[in-house]
Every structure is written in C-alpha cells, then in structure tokens.
C-alpha cells in the first residue's frame, strides 16, 4: 500500500515537472513584451474620483447610444465611477435615469494623455451577465477633426458578459470599421474573465500592433492585414468604459443581475 | 417521481474494466505514512468506453431492467457509449428507465467542479432527471439537473458541483431517470461521463424553499424541513444552469435557537414559544428564501384512545394500525379551499386543515365493511374563535354494492354539530352512532368521510375510527 502511494506520488511529481517544463518552453518561445520604460501609470490608489489630470468623462448617451444603440446613460456620479480599494470601479446600474434604463460610466484620457506607439496595458476583472460590454480601447487623438473611423480605433479588450471566457481585440479604420473591423478573439482555457483579474495589453509600433492577454501573445495586426488605410502612426488616447446593451453584445435579460462592476487594478503605458 | 419511494434492485450489471485506474482505486482507506485522514481515490472517469473500475450499476424499482446497455455502435468518442431504451407507456416490463452508478469505495471529488458528459437522443426529448450524489443510502449530497433538453446530435452537458469540498468520499457517481415522451419510448445515449475541473463555473447562488419566505405555525417538538434548495451557476457558455441540491450543501442558521434549532440537513425542531427565522448561506453567500417558525407553545394532544384494537377500525390514529386510506385530503375542485399542513408533535400525527371549508377523506381501496361496528369517532380541535352559527358537519358515505362512487347505490348521512358542542382551543370528541345516521342505509362499503362547515380557518383532526 505504501509502495503504491509512493509510486503515485512519483508520477504526480513527474507530471508536474513535465507541465512546468512545457510552460517554460512556451514562455521562451513567445516574446510577449519588449517595451519596458514606464511613461504613464494610474494605479488607482487614491480613493474618490479618478485622477483628473489623466481622465475626463463622456457624459450622456452620445448619438444613438454612442453609435452602437447602447442602453446606458454615462454619468460621473460616484455610484457609477469611483476609485476604491486600489481599483477603479465602473458600475452599471439598472435605474431609470434621464430617459435611459441603465447608468454607467466612461472615462477617457483625451487631451490629457495621448501617445503614438507604446505598450498599453490594464489589469481588469470583468462584470458578468448577458448584455454587459466592458472595454479598454484607444481612439485617434484627431477624432474630433477627421471623425470616425478615419481617426482609427484600437480595441485592446472588448468583452461580452454572456461569453465569460472570451475577449476580443480589434482595429477599426477607414474601410474596416464596425462589423468589418479586423479582430481576433482570445479564449481562456479552464478559467473565465469575470472571476479574477487578467492583464490585457498591446504592444504597438510602426506597422504592427501585438495583442496579449496575461502572458499570451495571441494576435499581430500589420498594415497588410487591414483592408484600407493604416491610420495608426499618430497619437491615440485611452478609453475605459462599461456599456450596457448595444449592437455588439445585445440587451441584458431577466437573468442579468445588477449592479455590475468592472474593476480596473491599473493602467500602465510603456515605451 | 419521488426518490425516496424508489427501491434499489441491486442487479450489479457487471462492469469491471479499466486497468488504468486500478492502481489509484486500490488506495482507499488505509492511511499512508504522511497522512492522518483516510483519503479516497480521485478518479474522474465514470464511463468513457466502459465503466471505471469499482463502479456498480443499480436500477430503480419499476424500471425496464433491459433498458440500459453498453452500445459499441453509437458513441460520441472511443469504442462505446451507454444506451438507454425508454419503454412505451404501458410496457409491462417497466414504466421508465433509471438507475444509479455507485462506487462503493467512495471517491474524493473535492478537486472537481462539474460532472460532464455527452448525450444525444433518437429524437428531441427532455430527460426528467440526471445527476450525482444518489448512493442508494443516505443520499446526502444529491444534485439533480431536471428537464434536460436532448437533441438528435451529440451535445456536452455540465452539471455543476455545488460545493466540492463536501465530496471527500462520495459514492453516488451518476444517476438518471427518464420516462416516455408523450407516451412513446425512445432511445438516448450518454458517453464520456467524468468529473472535471473546468474552472469556468462561477457566480453560484442558491435559494431555499424555492426562494419563498415561508411562515409556519408550530408547537414544541414539531419538526419542519427546509427543502426546495436550488443552486444556479453561470457556465462558460454564459448560461445560468440551475440544479436541485440537497440541503446538506448549505449552512443553516436560526435567528433564535431557544425557539427553534436547525441541523446541518435543514431539519428544524421547534423548542419553545416564540419566533425564529431560519436562513442559510451557500459557499458563504446568503441564499434567498427563509422559513419563519411561529411556535405557539406546547401542543395539547387529543386524548389517547383506550379501546381494544379488536373493537376498532382505524382510519387515522397513532394508537391503532390504520386501514388503507386513499387520501386525507382529496383537494376536490373547484370549490374546495382546504389545504393540508399536517404535522407531527413528538410522534403524534395530526391532520391539520388550513383555509378549511370542506375536505374529503377517502378509503375506498378497499371500502370498509363496518357492519360489526356501531359508532364513528373523531377528535377535532378548532384553534380560532367559534363564530355564531358555526357548524361542523360530519358526513359518512357508503359506495354501495358496486363498491364504487356513483352508480345509484351510494348512501350518505350528514350530522351537524354547533355550539356549545363546538368550542375553541379544546379537543372536541365526536361520537356518532350509526343508529343516528338513517341516511346511511348501508355500512358495508364505507368509502368516504367528509367534513364540512369550515369558515376558512384552521381545524386539527385526530383519532378517526369506527368502533363497537
């Protein structure tokens, strides 16, 4: 009996060692990040409203629910957005507010922090349930003058609450926007995005945007992959938001529980 | 189908294959050098291409015993699947298929979060129940996924484990029960049954008493049960999957343990007059639903009958052996409002009719031949006030020579009681001689006793019998 136990233990150890070897070799094969010089960081360590030297707000519903038929009204109220416990917390609530059935929040670094190229990374825990659509994304700093999609959009992370193991990364530009954006989804194995924090990032340089989740590089978008003009050689700003409903995700249903919160541990930008 | 009434036919349909797992399976029970607690094997596989080692099959009573076979032609993966042939309605060999797969040595499932399998049907269908934790013994940690939709192509199914830390020595690996669809039999297959650590089962929430805040009036010594426990989990496909689970997966609390206590299985015992609210948590989170116990104090028992059993035909009494009774409440529609909330106080069973207007008790299979009896007796207790003009009518019905309701030969007699016989808060002994029931022209096929005249309040009844 004892001998048998020891045999099992040995095989477990062998297996564990094998797995470790495997994961080591995966790491070695893949160069996930190369840019390590920190140029901007918000660790969300000061309780209260988000740091106004970095972040401004989008308020209201935009045009046609921010162009996507989204259902929420974005506010800057603390019940929708606050920094607490070392995290930015964007909370979607089910409440009738100025004609909208939900409230939530969206912050952007427009005019405060804009940068061409670099590594943009955030550590986020998702809300859960049908119809919730959190996102971490970039828009071209010339969005007001040239308009969308000419300004370009880099979606570092988009998530559908009803697909808890999946996120998507995409670029939108002239000739490849909305449904024809260039995108790829990443599926977690044996885990989900709404039970713990995960790291979402891009490394963006001249003629490439690399997408990664945690320590896995899962996509590279280059000019030859887009079906139009490459508009990613200029400064972009950061947006963090939690949308409710809209074309990308569909509406919440009776099983979606509110309130729902998107937790952001940090946003960091490297060069 | 009620699980408790199922009988275990230990048919032990064979099944030992899988040398791969025998190594692990052999290690149960004996502590090794560096462990104190007995540990059980963590074998994940239940049925892949054959039964995993140590697994036995037992069919439920009244099932089609030939309905379960290993099929080497139709399979999702590998070399074989399990095939279940559901009988047509009326099949003399069995009414449905159902059984359990038991590992008698027990397994440690605490490292898994789901039981998964693939299934398909010869037609689209809805399987009544699938689950695990049914060990034909305590059934302490049963999980049931009900009304499982089946397609004609292979689909993967996930039954979440509510709290795997409880399953350190589980024997009930898998169980199922399925009857005909619209009267017709059909065939379904299940393959690749195993426990998995998916890591994608999240946001578990539970409810007790089906999420209802329920209130119950009790007496000292009355036992109540917290059931209707449903747990819901969000799966990787975004679907919220609900399963019925045993109360033992929850942690129960009484707001006032001097009034009522609750044990780990959700059984509540009323101890003294007062109010206590029973609530539960599931994996540390509060559940919806609660049970409020309003204990009104010590129950006044009806006098224990002293007649010699030889002189009695008992319909409802703890003092005698009762004859077969079809029901103590026929829920006769459309006019009946009476609901049964029967209770037991320290072994004394009481018929408790609430919202009482009338109620029928039937004992027609077989009918009672009371020709040797002279008298009908029952004890009633009215907790509420007796309004002026309040009546209680006791009706005895004889089904006549045909022994069946109707047919022109039924006879009956109604006896009316009013105040001062009717009193509040005290047991009222009612004795009616058959000689005082001229309407009842026969008592050789007695079949029903009906109580009428309720004002939608409460009435307790005990010790219903015929005697001489």
XYZ file of C-alpha atoms in Angstrom:
739
model
C 0.000 0.000 0.000
C 2.681 2.423 0.987
C 4.678 1.463 -2.021
C 1.717 2.151 -4.261
C 1.286 5.548 -2.739
C 4.843 6.425 -3.397
C 4.501 5.340 -6.997
C 1.542 7.620 -7.431
C 3.360 10.483 -5.816
C 6.314 9.993 -8.055
C 4.168 10.025 -11.148
C 2.391 13.144 -9.956
C 5.715 14.839 -9.478
C 6.883 13.720 -12.882
C 3.731 15.117 -14.383
C 4.114 18.398 -12.527
C 7.717 18.663 -13.654
C 6.650 17.951 -17.193
C 3.988 20.659 -17.052
C 6.497 23.123 -15.687
C 8.869 22.308 -18.488
C 6.108 22.751 -21.002
C 5.064 26.109 -19.652
C 8.676 27.239 -19.503
C 9.206 26.388 -23.117
C 6.031 28.245 -24.057
C 7.345 31.333 -22.360
C 10.678 31.064 -24.046
C 9.170 30.666 -27.453
C 6.982 33.725 -27.163
C 8.232 37.254 -26.735
C 5.175 38.915 -25.298
C 6.550 42.290 -24.335
C 9.565 44.309 -25.388
C 8.735 47.842 -24.210
C 9.547 48.290 -20.547
C 10.081 52.007 -19.995
C 7.106 53.189 -17.969
C 5.798 56.550 -19.232
C 2.319 56.719 -17.649
C 0.640 54.791 -14.911
C -2.541 55.053 -12.898
C -2.555 52.523 -10.089
C -5.895 53.868 -8.790
C -4.539 54.195 -5.282
C -6.300 57.419 -4.212
C -9.921 56.943 -3.194
C -12.522 59.197 -4.789
C -12.980 60.353 -8.358
C -10.466 59.214 -10.989
C -7.353 61.381 -11.303
C -8.479 64.403 -13.355
C -5.005 65.049 -14.699
C -5.333 61.801 -16.653
C -9.057 61.208 -17.096
C -12.097 63.106 -18.327
C -15.647 61.844 -18.740
C -18.052 61.134 -21.520
C -21.498 62.028 -20.162
C -24.891 61.021 -21.566
C -25.874 58.725 -24.396
C -23.954 60.134 -27.371
C -25.647 59.754 -30.735
C -27.748 56.566 -30.976
C -26.198 55.159 -27.810
C -22.630 56.087 -28.729
C -23.208 54.850 -32.250
C -23.954 51.319 -31.082
C -27.512 51.543 -29.742
C -26.138 51.168 -26.231
C -28.738 51.485 -23.489
C -26.822 53.204 -20.701
C -26.514 56.841 -19.665
C -22.934 57.645 -18.699
C -22.513 59.776 -15.585
C -19.646 60.928 -13.405
C -21.525 60.100 -10.194
C -19.644 58.083 -7.579
C -22.273 55.354 -7.761
C -21.190 54.787 -11.363
C -17.489 55.512 -11.113
C -15.053 55.774 -8.240
C -11.629 54.736 -7.078
C -11.791 52.471 -4.056
C -9.658 49.704 -2.543
C -6.871 50.377 -5.024
C -9.156 49.890 -8.014
C -11.119 51.923 -10.485
C -14.689 50.679 -10.189
C -17.096 51.365 -13.039
C -20.552 50.216 -12.018
C -23.538 49.652 -14.293
C -26.855 50.098 -12.529
C -30.369 49.257 -13.612
C -32.245 52.506 -12.958
C -34.293 54.909 -14.987
C -32.070 57.963 -15.427
C -32.882 60.876 -17.755
C -34.787 58.521 -20.043
C -32.257 55.690 -20.080
C -32.858 52.324 -18.378
C -29.271 51.944 -17.124
C -26.443 54.119 -15.884
C -22.709 53.512 -16.091
C -19.510 55.443 -16.789
C -16.847 56.034 -19.405
C -13.556 57.859 -18.892
C -11.027 58.929 -21.483
C -7.537 60.426 -21.462
C -8.302 62.669 -24.446
C -6.310 65.907 -24.271
C -4.629 64.677 -21.080
C -2.625 61.663 -22.145
C -2.124 60.869 -25.807
C 0.702 58.885 -27.293
C 1.922 57.396 -30.544
C 3.134 53.789 -30.197
C 3.934 52.041 -26.957
C 2.705 49.280 -24.740
C -0.759 49.955 -23.296
C -1.760 47.597 -20.548
C -4.518 47.292 -17.931
C -5.380 44.697 -15.322
C -9.140 44.201 -15.248
C -11.792 41.979 -13.689
C -14.981 41.842 -15.722
C -18.601 42.161 -14.688
C -20.827 39.255 -15.619
C -24.160 38.604 -17.283
C -25.850 38.921 -20.652
C -25.703 42.419 -22.147
C -22.673 43.845 -20.337
C -19.939 45.227 -22.539
C -16.799 46.497 -20.807
C -13.954 47.778 -22.954
C -10.381 49.084 -22.787
C -9.587 50.852 -26.038
C -7.837 53.684 -27.861
C -9.082 56.331 -30.273
C -7.010 58.549 -32.577
C -6.377 61.924 -30.970
C -7.685 63.618 -34.125
C -11.108 62.012 -33.649
C -12.862 65.408 -33.450
C -11.384 66.731 -36.697
C -11.249 63.719 -39.044
C -14.127 61.739 -37.491
C -14.559 58.016 -37.014
C -13.387 55.658 -38.450
C -10.743 57.800 -40.161
C -9.234 58.607 -36.752
C -8.615 54.915 -36.086
C -9.619 52.773 -33.130
C -7.598 50.130 -31.324
C -9.704 47.872 -29.143
C -7.316 46.311 -26.668
C -10.106 44.444 -24.923
C -13.819 44.074 -25.527
C -15.926 41.545 -23.660
C -19.458 40.222 -23.833
C -20.897 39.385 -20.424
C -22.565 36.283 -21.850
C -19.242 34.891 -23.084
C -17.261 34.826 -19.853
C -14.225 33.004 -21.257
C -13.688 35.221 -24.312
C -12.372 38.669 -25.097
C -11.775 40.353 -28.420
C -9.081 42.674 -29.745
C -9.603 44.695 -32.916
C -8.680 47.676 -35.033
C -11.119 49.915 -36.872
C -10.134 52.324 -39.619
C -11.312 53.647 -42.960
C -12.651 50.676 -44.940
C -12.580 48.302 -41.988
C -14.863 49.508 -39.242
C -17.816 48.217 -37.246
C -18.717 44.762 -38.496
C -15.743 44.717 -40.890
C -13.131 45.599 -38.287
C -10.001 43.475 -38.136
C -10.390 41.437 -34.996
C -9.499 38.279 -33.179
C -10.885 36.741 -30.039
C -8.959 35.026 -27.297
C -10.487 32.177 -25.329
C -9.289 31.360 -21.818
C -8.858 27.679 -21.091
C -10.227 26.457 -17.743
C -10.807 29.971 -16.471
C -13.026 32.988 -17.050
C -12.594 36.732 -17.123
C -15.228 37.649 -14.534
C -13.870 35.750 -11.545
C -10.404 37.268 -11.286
C -8.135 39.930 -12.753
C -6.403 39.443 -16.071
C -3.929 41.598 -17.945
C -4.907 42.982 -21.340
C -2.394 44.789 -23.474
C -0.996 45.736 -26.828
C 2.478 46.495 -27.992
C 2.163 48.974 -30.794
C 4.938 50.203 -33.018
C 5.496 51.229 -36.579
C 3.487 48.852 -38.776
C 2.372 46.426 -36.065
C 0.053 46.018 -33.135
C 0.612 42.940 -30.965
C -2.247 41.783 -28.711
C -1.732 39.871 -25.475
C -3.705 38.541 -22.535
C -1.730 37.762 -19.400
C 1.434 36.152 -20.761
C -0.024 35.002 -24.051
C 0.529 36.867 -27.294
C -2.491 35.942 -29.405
C -2.534 38.265 -32.392
C -0.499 40.643 -34.508
C -2.142 43.137 -36.821
C 0.018 44.695 -39.547
C -0.787 47.030 -42.452
C -1.132 44.115 -44.873
C -3.919 42.667 -42.685
C -6.179 45.740 -42.832
C -8.441 46.345 -45.780
C -7.829 50.089 -46.009
C -5.519 52.861 -44.941
C -3.241 52.162 -41.943
C -4.063 55.047 -39.578
C -2.000 54.018 -36.566
C 1.082 56.202 -36.874
C -0.144 59.088 -34.696
C -1.111 59.710 -31.062
C -4.097 57.921 -29.537
C -5.923 58.370 -26.227
C -7.255 55.741 -23.809
C -10.915 54.934 -23.026
C -12.262 52.709 -20.263
C -15.985 52.080 -20.118
C -18.734 49.652 -19.225
C -21.576 49.719 -21.754
C -24.942 48.047 -21.262
C -26.633 46.582 -24.324
C -25.839 47.679 -27.845
C -25.209 46.004 -31.178
C -22.045 44.208 -30.105
C -23.485 42.477 -27.071
C -27.303 42.524 -27.171
C -29.549 43.625 -24.333
C -29.457 42.338 -20.772
C -32.119 39.746 -19.985
C -34.010 38.667 -16.882
C -31.029 36.696 -15.654
C -28.601 39.622 -15.737
C -28.140 40.815 -12.197
C -27.417 44.452 -11.419
C -25.425 46.315 -10.278
C -22.377 45.014 -12.133
C -18.888 46.386 -11.712
C -15.810 46.433 -13.936
C -12.710 46.562 -11.716
C -9.503 48.082 -13.099
C -6.421 47.492 -10.961
C -4.122 49.652 -13.070
C -3.492 51.243 -16.439
C 0.140 51.470 -17.499
C 1.764 52.749 -20.661
C 5.328 51.888 -21.637
C 7.642 52.804 -24.441
C -41.227 10.505 -9.202
C -40.144 10.573 -5.632
C -36.674 9.359 -4.959
C -37.492 8.074 -1.522
C -40.016 5.633 -2.867
C -37.627 4.106 -5.326
C -36.442 0.679 -4.457
C -32.945 -0.432 -5.132
C -32.710 -3.573 -7.152
C -29.083 -4.395 -6.867
C -28.724 -6.004 -10.220
C -24.993 -5.497 -10.386
C -24.785 -5.446 -14.109
C -21.145 -6.264 -14.351
C -18.587 -3.946 -15.293
C -15.045 -4.192 -14.429
C -12.624 -2.940 -16.957
C -10.038 -0.202 -16.891
C -6.770 -1.460 -15.582
C -5.514 2.058 -15.917
C -7.392 3.172 -12.864
C -6.975 0.097 -10.726
C -3.753 1.477 -9.324
C -5.483 4.523 -7.966
C -8.624 2.731 -6.929
C -6.653 0.333 -4.785
C -5.520 3.045 -2.425
C -8.626 3.772 -0.449
C -8.965 3.860 3.270
C -5.558 2.887 4.535
C -3.667 5.863 5.875
C -0.180 6.227 4.480
C 2.898 7.357 6.383
C 2.340 11.027 5.977
C -1.416 11.333 6.161
C -3.755 11.040 9.077
C -7.158 11.213 7.435
C -8.301 8.427 5.221
C -8.183 9.544 1.637
C -10.220 8.282 -1.225
C -9.187 7.947 -4.846
C -9.690 10.974 -7.026
C -10.697 9.001 -10.091
C -12.504 11.291 -12.515
C -13.819 8.794 -15.022
C -17.273 7.280 -14.655
C -17.912 5.902 -18.128
C -15.572 6.514 -21.007
C -15.709 3.346 -23.099
C -16.594 1.124 -20.191
C -17.303 1.534 -16.524
C -14.441 2.792 -14.468
C -13.037 0.277 -12.012
C -15.090 -0.258 -8.895
C -18.312 1.072 -10.377
C -21.577 -0.798 -9.963
C -24.953 -0.196 -11.535
C -28.275 -0.435 -9.748
C -31.673 0.136 -11.361
C -34.580 1.874 -9.676
C -37.692 -0.152 -8.922
C -40.334 -0.413 -11.685
C -37.798 0.408 -14.351
C -37.238 -1.512 -17.538
C -34.228 -3.547 -16.476
C -33.230 -4.297 -20.054
C -33.318 -0.574 -20.841
C -29.659 0.050 -20.143
C -26.900 -1.367 -22.314
C -23.399 -0.557 -23.442
C -23.506 0.303 -27.136
C -20.448 -0.195 -29.323
C -22.081 1.095 -32.497
C -23.300 4.525 -31.458
C -20.769 6.504 -29.483
C -19.515 10.040 -29.147
C -15.888 9.040 -28.778
C -13.831 5.896 -28.364
C -15.361 2.472 -28.666
C -18.624 2.530 -26.723
C -21.390 4.604 -25.165
C -24.223 3.889 -22.747
C -27.579 3.341 -24.436
C -30.877 3.816 -22.631
C -34.056 2.430 -24.183
C -37.061 4.210 -22.711
C -40.176 1.983 -22.781
C -43.557 2.984 -24.194
C -46.292 3.815 -21.737
C -47.895 0.578 -20.610
C -44.842 -1.618 -21.132
C -45.407 -4.429 -18.625
C -41.663 -4.846 -18.095
C -41.122 -1.364 -16.744
C -42.512 2.159 -16.764
C -39.276 4.083 -17.225
C -35.515 3.758 -17.179
C -33.494 4.925 -14.238
C -30.646 3.906 -12.041
C -27.518 4.841 -10.213
C -23.826 4.248 -10.797
C -22.154 3.709 -7.471
C -18.525 3.454 -6.474
C -18.886 1.553 -3.237
C -15.431 2.543 -2.059
C -16.159 6.233 -2.405
C -14.168 8.843 -4.272
C -12.675 12.190 -3.402
C -14.334 14.609 -5.837
C -13.250 17.734 -3.996
C -10.831 18.709 -6.756
C -13.513 18.904 -9.441
C -16.188 21.450 -10.172
C -18.509 19.594 -12.542
C -19.802 16.282 -13.772
C -19.780 16.367 -17.558
C -20.958 14.040 -20.279
C -22.088 13.975 -23.877
C -25.579 12.896 -24.836
C -27.964 12.630 -27.738
C -31.395 11.150 -28.422
C -33.056 9.184 -31.199
C -35.435 12.144 -31.140
C -35.555 15.520 -29.450
C -36.621 14.883 -25.896
C -36.428 16.126 -22.331
C -34.729 13.873 -19.806
C -36.516 14.061 -16.463
C -33.528 13.906 -14.158
C -29.768 13.479 -14.328
C -27.303 13.990 -11.546
C -24.988 12.566 -8.945
C -24.819 12.036 -5.187
C -27.523 9.389 -5.191
C -25.885 6.457 -3.414
C -28.990 4.389 -2.557
C -28.185 5.086 1.054
C -28.016 8.480 2.750
C -28.301 10.484 -0.469
C -26.681 13.246 1.494
C -25.244 15.273 -1.351
C -27.646 14.727 -4.227
C -27.552 17.088 -7.190
C -30.265 16.900 -9.823
C -30.455 18.602 -13.171
C -34.091 18.371 -14.265
C -35.792 18.569 -17.651
C -32.588 18.285 -19.615
C -33.175 19.061 -23.296
C -31.807 16.404 -25.593
C -31.001 16.903 -29.282
C -30.530 14.348 -32.034
C -26.858 15.239 -32.215
C -24.178 14.925 -29.540
C -24.056 17.790 -27.054
C -21.957 18.284 -23.967
C -23.715 18.695 -20.646
C -22.326 20.194 -17.462
C -23.735 19.535 -14.012
C -22.039 21.934 -11.584
C -20.813 20.602 -8.242
C -22.352 22.961 -5.661
C -19.564 22.731 -3.083
C -16.912 20.199 -3.937
C -15.291 20.440 -0.512
C -18.179 18.311 0.786
C -17.444 15.455 -1.592
C -14.419 13.817 0.045
C -15.866 10.305 -0.048
C -18.793 10.342 -2.452
C -20.240 7.088 -3.719
C -23.038 8.262 -5.994
C -21.178 8.908 -9.229
C -24.094 9.354 -11.613
C -27.826 8.755 -11.724
C -30.643 9.223 -14.177
C -34.379 8.752 -14.562
C -36.370 9.155 -17.748
C -39.860 8.161 -18.807
C -41.639 8.062 -22.166
C -42.077 11.244 -24.191
C -45.779 11.831 -24.903
C -46.435 8.186 -24.158
C -43.769 6.946 -26.538
C -40.496 5.295 -25.795
C -37.266 6.307 -27.472
C -33.532 5.850 -27.099
C -30.833 8.121 -25.777
C -27.110 7.707 -25.446
C -24.673 9.081 -22.878
C -20.913 8.964 -23.287
C -17.709 10.308 -21.734
C -19.146 10.680 -18.240
C -16.496 12.141 -15.983
C -15.709 14.676 -13.313
C -13.768 17.715 -14.462
C -12.139 20.818 -13.077
C -13.471 23.214 -15.677
C -12.531 26.399 -13.871
C -15.360 28.151 -15.693
C -18.257 27.562 -13.297
C -18.894 30.761 -11.388
C -21.269 33.038 -9.528
C -23.073 30.282 -7.649
C -26.224 31.429 -5.905
C -28.760 29.366 -4.021
C -32.283 29.590 -2.704
C -34.139 27.629 -0.064
C -37.866 26.854 -0.134
C -37.705 27.737 -3.836
C -36.826 31.302 -2.902
C -40.008 31.899 -0.908
C -40.157 33.498 2.545
C -42.371 30.913 4.181
C -44.072 31.005 7.559
C -45.109 28.029 9.618
C -47.084 27.783 12.847
C -45.681 25.026 15.025
C -45.717 23.541 18.516
C -42.946 22.465 20.802
C -41.445 19.294 19.366
C -42.652 19.807 15.799
C -40.078 19.126 13.131
C -40.063 21.168 9.927
C -37.917 20.676 6.849
C -36.078 23.230 4.773
C -36.202 21.900 1.231
C -36.647 23.293 -2.262
C -32.941 24.078 -2.449
C -31.913 25.324 -5.878
C -28.409 26.393 -6.851
C -27.667 28.362 -10.009
C -24.288 28.702 -11.652
C -23.078 30.655 -14.648
C -21.401 28.309 -17.122
C -18.708 29.097 -19.666
C -21.354 29.487 -22.383
C -22.971 32.261 -20.358
C -25.991 30.158 -19.480
C -27.244 30.108 -15.915
C -27.676 26.441 -15.034
C -29.899 25.597 -12.090
C -29.758 22.326 -10.200
C -31.734 20.984 -7.260
C -29.370 20.203 -4.423
C -29.524 18.566 -1.013
C -29.848 20.953 1.938
C -26.588 19.467 3.263
C -24.675 21.677 0.824
C -25.830 24.750 2.795
C -25.056 26.183 6.208
C -28.196 26.911 8.213
C -28.781 29.431 10.975
C -31.640 30.039 13.373
C -32.203 33.632 14.475
C -33.450 32.343 17.817
C -32.073 28.923 18.762
C -34.069 28.874 22.005
C -37.257 28.839 19.886
C -36.097 26.608 17.039
C -32.868 24.879 16.078
C -31.801 23.735 12.643
C -29.366 20.950 11.855
C -26.914 20.503 9.012
C -29.536 18.721 6.912
C -32.021 21.565 7.199
C -34.266 19.863 9.718
C -35.846 22.362 12.090
C -37.031 21.496 15.605
C -39.357 23.850 17.490
C -38.330 24.110 21.142
C -40.367 26.853 22.808
C -42.974 29.523 22.147
C -41.703 32.434 20.058
C -40.490 33.290 16.602
C -37.327 32.133 14.864
C -36.229 32.758 11.300
C -34.260 30.011 9.593
C -31.897 31.229 6.883
C -28.995 29.689 5.033
C -25.745 30.533 3.358
C -24.232 28.809 0.357
C -20.455 28.975 -0.021
C -20.579 31.932 2.360
C -23.255 33.841 0.427
C -26.781 34.376 1.749
C -29.490 32.392 -0.028
C -32.905 33.713 -0.970
C -35.908 32.292 0.862
C -36.428 31.745 4.572
C -38.548 29.804 6.997
C -40.177 31.704 9.840
C -41.204 29.434 12.687
C -44.025 30.782 14.827
C -44.027 28.331 17.697
C -47.219 28.755 19.703
C -46.020 26.645 22.601
C -46.860 23.215 23.890
C -49.305 21.201 21.860
C -52.396 19.885 23.629
C -52.690 16.305 22.460
C -56.031 14.647 21.879
C -56.836 12.016 24.496
C -55.159 8.736 23.561
C -57.842 6.206 22.617
C -58.174 3.347 25.080
C -60.464 0.981 23.192
C -59.224 -2.514 22.496
C -57.856 -2.633 18.922
C -60.096 -5.617 18.257
C -63.066 -3.296 18.550
C -61.728 -0.634 16.238
C -61.313 0.013 12.509
C -58.915 2.901 12.451
C -58.763 5.463 9.655
C -56.326 7.897 11.273
C -54.761 7.341 14.664
C -51.356 6.669 16.126
C -52.967 4.370 18.668
C -54.057 1.800 16.076
C -52.976 0.399 12.762
C -54.848 2.295 10.102
C -56.679 0.642 7.207
C -55.568 1.684 3.719
C -56.590 5.266 3.041
C -56.529 6.765 -0.469
C -56.123 10.287 0.846
C -56.785 12.507 3.815
C -57.440 15.463 1.534
C -58.948 14.953 -1.910
C -58.427 18.564 -2.950
C -61.830 18.391 -4.580
C -62.122 21.075 -7.197
C -63.430 23.596 -7.915
C -64.908 24.680 -4.602
C -62.508 23.309 -2.010
C -60.122 25.799 -0.398
C -58.819 23.441 2.287
C -55.078 22.851 2.310
C -53.348 20.123 4.307
C -50.466 21.156 6.526
C -50.293 18.002 8.601
C -47.763 17.910 11.378
C -46.338 15.600 13.956
C -45.688 16.535 17.564
C -43.408 14.121 19.391
C -44.683 11.184 17.390
C -48.331 12.243 17.455
C -49.505 12.796 13.884
C -52.185 15.416 13.424
C -54.301 16.220 10.388
C -54.088 19.989 10.036
C -56.563 21.514 7.624
C -55.989 25.194 6.926
C -58.279 27.520 4.932
C -60.825 24.840 5.800
C -64.211 24.961 4.074
C -64.680 21.249 3.414
C -62.472 18.243 2.932
C -62.955 14.656 1.854
C -61.113 11.632 3.213
C -61.391 8.515 1.049
C -60.757 4.890 1.991
C -62.240 3.067 -0.998
C -59.410 0.675 -1.897
C -60.816 -1.386 -0.389
C -64.007 0.015 1.090
C -64.658 -0.673 4.782
C -67.206 -3.189 5.908
C -68.377 -1.634 9.178
C -71.384 -3.876 9.791
C -69.768 -5.075 13.013
C -69.198 -1.505 14.194
C -71.686 0.685 15.963
C -70.097 4.091 16.064
C -67.857 6.576 14.285
C -65.412 8.616 16.340
C -63.113 11.553 15.673
C -61.437 14.259 17.729
C -61.344 17.806 16.359
C -59.645 20.934 17.646
C -60.509 24.454 16.476
C -57.741 26.908 17.442
C -59.691 30.010 16.380
C -62.903 31.507 17.771
C -66.275 29.852 17.133
C -68.405 32.405 15.253
C -72.139 32.465 15.946
C -73.907 29.913 13.773
C -70.699 27.997 13.055
C -71.377 24.423 12.029
C -69.289 21.319 11.646
C -70.933 18.659 9.502
C -69.603 15.111 9.538
C -70.710 13.100 6.517
C -70.181 9.379 6.086
C -70.558 7.907 2.590
C -71.142 4.298 1.611
C -70.362 3.422 -2.019
C -72.995 0.661 -2.090
C -72.826 -2.843 -3.525
C -70.754 -1.812 -6.534
C -68.043 -0.536 -4.177
C -67.538 2.456 -6.422
C -68.525 6.093 -6.374
C -71.897 6.714 -8.097
C -73.901 4.036 -9.822
C -77.089 4.926 -7.948
C -76.332 2.832 -4.877
C -74.366 5.331 -2.784
C -75.860 6.453 0.522
C -74.765 9.053 2.999
C -75.694 10.782 6.207
C -74.679 14.210 7.439
C -74.589 15.045 11.147
C -74.366 18.685 12.186
C -72.610 19.998 15.284
C -72.867 23.535 16.634
C -72.000 25.383 19.832
C -71.931 24.530 22.687
C -70.529 21.217 21.380
C -68.147 23.234 19.226
C -65.629 25.011 21.419
C -62.404 26.810 20.718
C -58.949 25.729 21.925
C -60.017 22.361 23.252
C -60.262 18.868 21.750
C -63.878 18.082 20.888
C -64.689 14.365 20.987
C -67.265 13.496 18.334
C -69.107 10.205 18.556
C -71.963 9.376 16.192
C -73.785 6.051 16.460
C -74.721 4.508 13.102
C -78.209 4.241 14.576
C -78.340 8.038 14.439
C -77.462 8.057 10.719
C -80.667 6.995 8.976
C -79.466 8.333 5.638
C -76.615 5.832 5.624
C -78.664 2.762 4.658
C -75.589 0.563 4.310
C -72.229 0.498 6.084
C -70.741 -2.500 4.360
C -68.936 -0.395 1.726
C -67.960 2.721 3.657
C -65.625 4.793 1.498
C -65.580 8.454 2.485
C -65.720 10.732 5.474
C -66.355 14.376 4.629
C -66.023 17.358 6.942
C -67.949 20.498 6.027
C -68.817 23.860 7.524
C -65.430 25.474 7.778
C -65.023 29.239 7.819
C -61.609 29.167 6.118
C -59.829 28.952 9.453
C -57.856 26.042 10.877
C -59.052 22.698 12.209
C -56.979 19.804 13.573
C -58.296 16.256 13.397
C -57.065 13.125 15.144
C -58.251 9.631 16.045
C -60.713 8.897 13.272
C -62.028 5.400 13.739
C -65.054 3.154 13.703
C -65.714 1.118 16.812
C -68.160 -1.044 18.630
